[in-house]
GROMACS .gro file of C-alpha atoms in nm:
model
  248
    1MET     CA    1   4.915  -7.671  16.384
    2THR     CA    2   4.948  -7.708  16.014
    3SER     CA    3   4.957  -7.386  15.820
    4SER     CA    4   5.010  -7.231  15.483
    5ASP     CA    5   5.335  -7.121  15.329
    6LYS     CA    6   5.468  -6.806  15.491
    7SER     CA    7   5.386  -6.604  15.181
    8ASP     CA    8   5.019  -6.657  15.265
    9ASN     CA    9   5.049  -6.520  15.616
   10VAL     CA   10   4.783  -6.255  15.660
   11SER     CA   11   4.967  -6.048  15.917
   12ASP     CA   12   5.328  -5.946  15.975
   13ALA     CA   13   5.473  -5.803  16.293
   14PRO     CA   14   5.516  -5.426  16.271
   15ALA     CA   15   5.869  -5.302  16.211
   16GLU     CA   16   5.851  -5.081  16.522
   17PRO     CA   17   5.642  -5.255  16.790
   18THR     CA   18   5.465  -5.025  17.033
   19GLY     CA   19   5.284  -5.068  17.363
   20ILE     CA   20   5.273  -5.422  17.496
   21ALA     CA   21   5.414  -5.553  17.169
   22ALA     CA   22   5.737  -5.372  17.260
   23GLN     CA   23   5.753  -5.527  17.608
   24ASP     CA   24   5.881  -5.862  17.728
   25TRP     CA   25   5.666  -6.111  17.920
   26ALA     CA   26   5.792  -6.012  18.264
   27THR     CA   27   5.684  -5.652  18.209
   28ALA     CA   28   5.357  -5.716  18.024
   29ALA     CA   29   5.236  -5.986  18.265
   30ALA     CA   30   5.210  -5.727  18.542
   31ASP     CA   31   4.867  -5.652  18.392
   32PRO     CA   32   4.645  -5.934  18.523
   33GLN     CA   33   4.397  -5.902  18.236
   34TYR     CA   34   4.675  -5.933  17.980
   35ARG     CA   35   4.816  -6.232  18.164
   36ALA     CA   36   4.474  -6.401  18.160
   37ALA     CA   37   4.443  -6.338  17.786
   38VAL     CA   38   4.782  -6.496  17.718
   39VAL     CA   39   4.703  -6.799  17.932
   40ASP     CA   40   4.380  -6.844  17.734
   41LEU     CA   41   4.566  -6.803  17.406
   42LEU     CA   42   4.836  -7.055  17.498
   43GLY     CA   43   4.574  -7.297  17.630
   44ALA     CA   44   4.374  -7.279  17.308
   45LEU     CA   45   4.687  -7.325  17.098
   46ALA     CA   46   4.812  -7.613  17.310
   47TYR     CA   47   4.489  -7.808  17.278
   48GLY     CA   48   4.477  -7.727  16.908
   49GLU     CA   49   4.824  -7.876  16.862
   50LEU     CA   50   4.735  -8.185  17.064
   51ALA     CA   51   4.419  -8.233  16.857
   52ALA     CA   52   4.618  -8.185  16.536
   53PHE     CA   53   4.861  -8.454  16.645
   54GLU     CA   54   4.576  -8.695  16.712
   55ARG     CA   55   4.403  -8.616  16.385
   56LEU     CA   56   4.713  -8.654  16.169
   57ALA     CA   57   4.786  -8.987  16.334
   58GLU     CA   58   4.431  -9.097  16.248
   59ASP     CA   59   4.456  -8.961  15.894
   60ALA     CA   60   4.771  -9.168  15.842
   61LYS     CA   61   4.548  -9.477  15.856
   62LEU     CA   62   4.370  -9.351  15.541
   63ALA     CA   63   4.695  -9.291  15.351
   64PRO     CA   64   4.703  -9.481  15.020
   65THR     CA   65   5.076  -9.560  15.030
   66LEU     CA   66   5.337  -9.639  15.291
   67ALA     CA   67   5.530  -9.326  15.193
   68ASP     CA   68   5.221  -9.113  15.254
   69LYS     CA   69   5.165  -9.281  15.588
   70ALA     CA   70   5.522  -9.205  15.694
   71GLU     CA   71   5.490  -8.842  15.583
   72LEU     CA   72   5.182  -8.788  15.796
   73ALA     CA   73   5.344  -8.960  16.092
   74LYS     CA   74   5.635  -8.715  16.066
   75MET     CA   75   5.393  -8.421  16.061
   76ALA     CA   76   5.205  -8.560  16.360
   77SER     CA   77   5.534  -8.577  16.550
   78ALA     CA   78   5.603  -8.211  16.470
   79GLU     CA   79   5.259  -8.113  16.601
   80PHE     CA   80   5.324  -8.297  16.927
   81HIS     CA   81   5.654  -8.113  16.964
   82HIS     CA   82   5.465  -7.783  16.927
   83PHE     CA   83   5.222  -7.899  17.195
   84GLU     CA   84   5.511  -7.977  17.429
   85ARG     CA   85   5.657  -7.629  17.385
   86LEU     CA   86   5.324  -7.467  17.473
   87ARG     CA   87   5.265  -7.701  17.765
   88ASP     CA   88   5.613  -7.629  17.902
   89ARG     CA   89   5.563  -7.255  17.862
   90LEU     CA   90   5.239  -7.264  18.058
   91ALA     CA   91   5.411  -7.455  18.336
   92GLU     CA   92   5.703  -7.212  18.327
   93ILE     CA   93   5.476  -6.913  18.395
   94GLY     CA   94   5.305  -7.096  18.681
   95GLU     CA   95   4.992  -7.222  18.507
   96GLU     CA   96   4.857  -7.577  18.503
   97PRO     CA   97   4.852  -7.675  18.133
   98THR     CA   98   4.547  -7.900  18.152
   99LEU     CA   99   4.344  -7.630  18.326
  100ALA     CA  100   4.448  -7.377  18.063
  101MET     CA  101   4.342  -7.611  17.782
  102GLU     CA  102   4.016  -7.732  17.934
  103PRO     CA  103   3.794  -7.433  17.836
  104PHE     CA  104   3.867  -7.499  17.468
  105VAL     CA  105   3.817  -7.873  17.451
  106ALA     CA  106   3.442  -7.871  17.381
  107ALA     CA  107   3.459  -7.608  17.103
  108LEU     CA  108   3.758  -7.764  16.926
  109ASP     CA  109   3.628  -8.118  16.958
  110GLY     CA  110   3.292  -8.000  16.826
  111PHE     CA  111   3.458  -7.842  16.524
  112HIS     CA  112   3.645  -8.162  16.446
  113ARG     CA  113   3.330  -8.373  16.484
  114GLN     CA  114   3.142  -8.146  16.244
  115THR     CA  115   3.424  -8.153  15.989
  116ALA     CA  116   3.534  -8.516  16.005
  117PRO     CA  117   3.676  -8.602  15.660
  118SER     CA  118   3.521  -8.891  15.473
  119ASP     CA  119   3.838  -8.983  15.289
  120TRP     CA  120   4.209  -8.917  15.246
  121LEU     CA  121   4.169  -8.614  15.018
  122GLU     CA  122   3.919  -8.441  15.245
  123GLY     CA  123   4.162  -8.496  15.532
  124LEU     CA  124   4.442  -8.328  15.336
  125VAL     CA  125   4.223  -8.030  15.247
  126LYS     CA  126   4.113  -7.994  15.608
  127ALA     CA  127   4.469  -7.997  15.738
  128TYR     CA  128   4.582  -7.742  15.480
  129VAL     CA  129   4.280  -7.514  15.458
  130GLY     CA  130   4.100  -7.562  15.789
  131ASP     CA  131   4.401  -7.545  16.017
  132SER     CA  132   4.547  -7.253  15.821
  133ILE     CA  133   4.240  -7.041  15.896
  134ALA     CA  134   4.300  -7.090  16.268
  135SER     CA  135   4.671  -7.020  16.221
  136ASP     CA  136   4.594  -6.694  16.044
  137PHE     CA  137   4.369  -6.590  16.330
  138TYR     CA  138   4.641  -6.658  16.586
  139ARG     CA  139   4.899  -6.471  16.378
  140GLU     CA  140   4.672  -6.168  16.375
  141VAL     CA  141   4.659  -6.180  16.754
  142ALA     CA  142   5.033  -6.248  16.784
  143VAL     CA  143   5.137  -5.907  16.650
  144ARG     CA  144   4.980  -5.751  16.963
  145LEU     CA  145   5.157  -5.980  17.210
  146ASP     CA  146   5.468  -5.922  17.420
  147SER     CA  147   5.791  -6.018  17.246
  148ASP     CA  148   5.846  -6.347  17.433
  149THR     CA  149   5.493  -6.478  17.381
  150ARG     CA  150   5.486  -6.360  17.020
  151GLU     CA  151   5.807  -6.550  16.941
  152LEU     CA  152   5.665  -6.873  17.085
  153VAL     CA  153   5.327  -6.839  16.913
  154LEU     CA  154   5.479  -6.774  16.572
  155ALA     CA  155   5.720  -7.066  16.617
  156VAL     CA  156   5.444  -7.318  16.686
  157LEU     CA  157   5.246  -7.189  16.388
  158ASP     CA  158   5.528  -7.278  16.149
  159ASP     CA  159   5.428  -7.507  15.866
  160THR     CA  160   5.503  -7.869  15.948
  161GLY     CA  161   5.538  -7.953  15.579
  162HIS     CA  162   5.171  -8.027  15.525
  163ALA     CA  163   5.118  -7.732  15.289
  164GLY     CA  164   5.334  -7.851  15.001
  165PHE     CA  165   5.238  -8.213  15.061
  166ALA     CA  166   4.865  -8.138  15.050
  167VAL     CA  167   4.890  -7.921  14.739
  168GLU     CA  168   5.085  -8.188  14.552
  169LYS     CA  169   4.850  -8.472  14.642
  170VAL     CA  170   4.524  -8.282  14.586
  171ARG     CA  171   4.633  -8.138  14.251
  172ALA     CA  172   4.743  -8.484  14.136
  173ALA     CA  173   4.403  -8.628  14.234
  174ILE     CA  174   4.219  -8.355  14.042
  175ASP     CA  175   4.438  -8.411  13.736
  176ALA     CA  176   4.353  -8.780  13.751
  177ASP     CA  177   3.980  -8.717  13.796
  178PRO     CA  178   3.856  -8.357  13.749
  179ARG     CA  179   3.525  -8.444  13.914
  180VAL     CA  180   3.711  -8.460  14.246
  181GLY     CA  181   3.762  -8.083  14.227
  182GLY     CA  182   3.396  -7.995  14.264
  183ARG     CA  183   3.350  -8.211  14.571
  184LEU     CA  184   3.663  -8.078  14.739
  185ALA     CA  185   3.572  -7.716  14.657
  186LEU     CA  186   3.242  -7.759  14.843
  187TRP     CA  187   3.430  -7.920  15.130
  188GLY     CA  188   3.671  -7.624  15.144
  189ARG     CA  189   3.383  -7.376  15.164
  190ARG     CA  190   3.228  -7.572  15.447
  191LEU     CA  191   3.558  -7.574  15.634
  192MET     CA  192   3.585  -7.197  15.596
  193GLY     CA  193   3.243  -7.135  15.744
  194GLU     CA  194   3.290  -7.378  16.033
  195ALA     CA  195   3.641  -7.254  16.116
  196LEU     CA  196   3.538  -6.888  16.130
  197SER     CA  197   3.234  -6.970  16.341
  198GLN     CA  198   3.446  -7.175  16.577
  199SER     CA  199   3.704  -6.897  16.615
  200GLN     CA  200   3.435  -6.643  16.690
  201ARG     CA  201   3.271  -6.872  16.947
  202VAL     CA  202   3.598  -6.932  17.128
  203VAL     CA  203   3.672  -6.562  17.152
  204ALA     CA  204   3.318  -6.471  17.257
  205ASP     CA  205   3.327  -6.725  17.540
  206ARG     CA  206   3.651  -6.592  17.690
  207ASP     CA  207   3.639  -6.236  17.819
  208ALA     CA  208   4.014  -6.187  17.825
  209LEU     CA  209   4.057  -6.296  17.464
  210SER     CA  210   3.767  -6.086  17.339
  211THR     CA  211   3.906  -5.782  17.521
  212MET     CA  212   4.241  -5.842  17.355
  213LEU     CA  213   4.072  -5.823  17.015
  214VAL     CA  214   3.837  -5.528  17.062
  215GLY     CA  215   4.051  -5.311  17.289
  216GLY     CA  216   4.154  -5.256  17.647
  217VAL     CA  217   4.456  -5.485  17.659
  218ALA     CA  218   4.759  -5.546  17.440
  219ASP     CA  219   4.684  -5.240  17.226
  220GLY     CA  220   4.380  -5.435  17.105
  221PHE     CA  221   4.192  -5.401  16.779
  222ASP     CA  222   3.887  -5.183  16.752
  223LEU     CA  223   3.569  -5.337  16.613
  224ALA     CA  224   3.638  -5.207  16.262
  225GLU     CA  225   3.981  -5.370  16.270
  226VAL     CA  226   3.824  -5.701  16.373
  227GLY     CA  227   3.618  -5.685  16.054
  228ARG     CA  228   3.927  -5.612  15.848
  229MET     CA  229   4.107  -5.898  16.019
  230PHE     CA  230   3.844  -6.149  15.912
  231SER     CA  231   3.853  -6.004  15.560
  232ARG     CA  232   4.227  -6.073  15.546
  233ILE     CA  233   4.171  -6.427  15.670
  234THR     CA  234   3.907  -6.482  15.401
  235GLU     CA  235   4.141  -6.350  15.133
  236ALA     CA  236   4.419  -6.584  15.246
  237HIS     CA  237   4.172  -6.874  15.233
  238THR     CA  238   4.086  -6.789  14.872
  239LYS     CA  239   4.456  -6.798  14.780
  240ARG     CA  240   4.501  -7.140  14.943
  241MET     CA  241   4.204  -7.283  14.760
  242ALA     CA  242   4.353  -7.155  14.434
  243ALA     CA  243   4.684  -7.322  14.522
  244LEU     CA  244   4.493  -7.650  14.552
  245GLY     CA  245   4.326  -7.590  14.217
  246LEU     CA  246   3.988  -7.533  14.381
  247ALA     CA  247   3.734  -7.252  14.360
  248ALA     CA  248   3.679  -7.077  14.693
   0.00000   0.00000   0.00000
């Protein structure tokens, strides 16, 4: 999953983890509700990575130069490697990867249908801004996970190189034609709204994940903290839009 530079990360692991965050997978997974939440989380991430691979491969067809096409192909390959790590982890803990991913296919495919880019630049903004919103959400959840799962989740959220590439290309396009900025700013706002709505729908549809967020498992957030979490995600989005030279 493409993501922002690490300086934009909205959440850092606490220096002294407590509760489940201080446990390893073998210990934490003894709680069946926690185990179900992690399987959901890994399933959602795995399908997200697979979808990102497919989308970057498609976006490469819109690339204006051969060098751009090759760059996107390299990023797509990195996304598929992330998918493989998640798939293998699900299998390792005794879960069928396709069954774990299946509950999230409709929501994620729907999001991508609703936010299909019309050109190369919109595709770059979506990969940088849209995917980063989802990455921020998963990072917020990751700080409450057991140490083994947290390490894997943070690893697959690493930037594949799309951040710097997108910023360079979008800024160059705006410099060449300032009118492009207005259109892309509107596109970025739409992505923000759709991405947050999609994240909320996914969580609401999965009891284990929603419990992880609002309390009862993995030292979960309370409702007030959920609000603060989405405020942090919104703030990070504003910073990314500024990096692109766009108004949030």
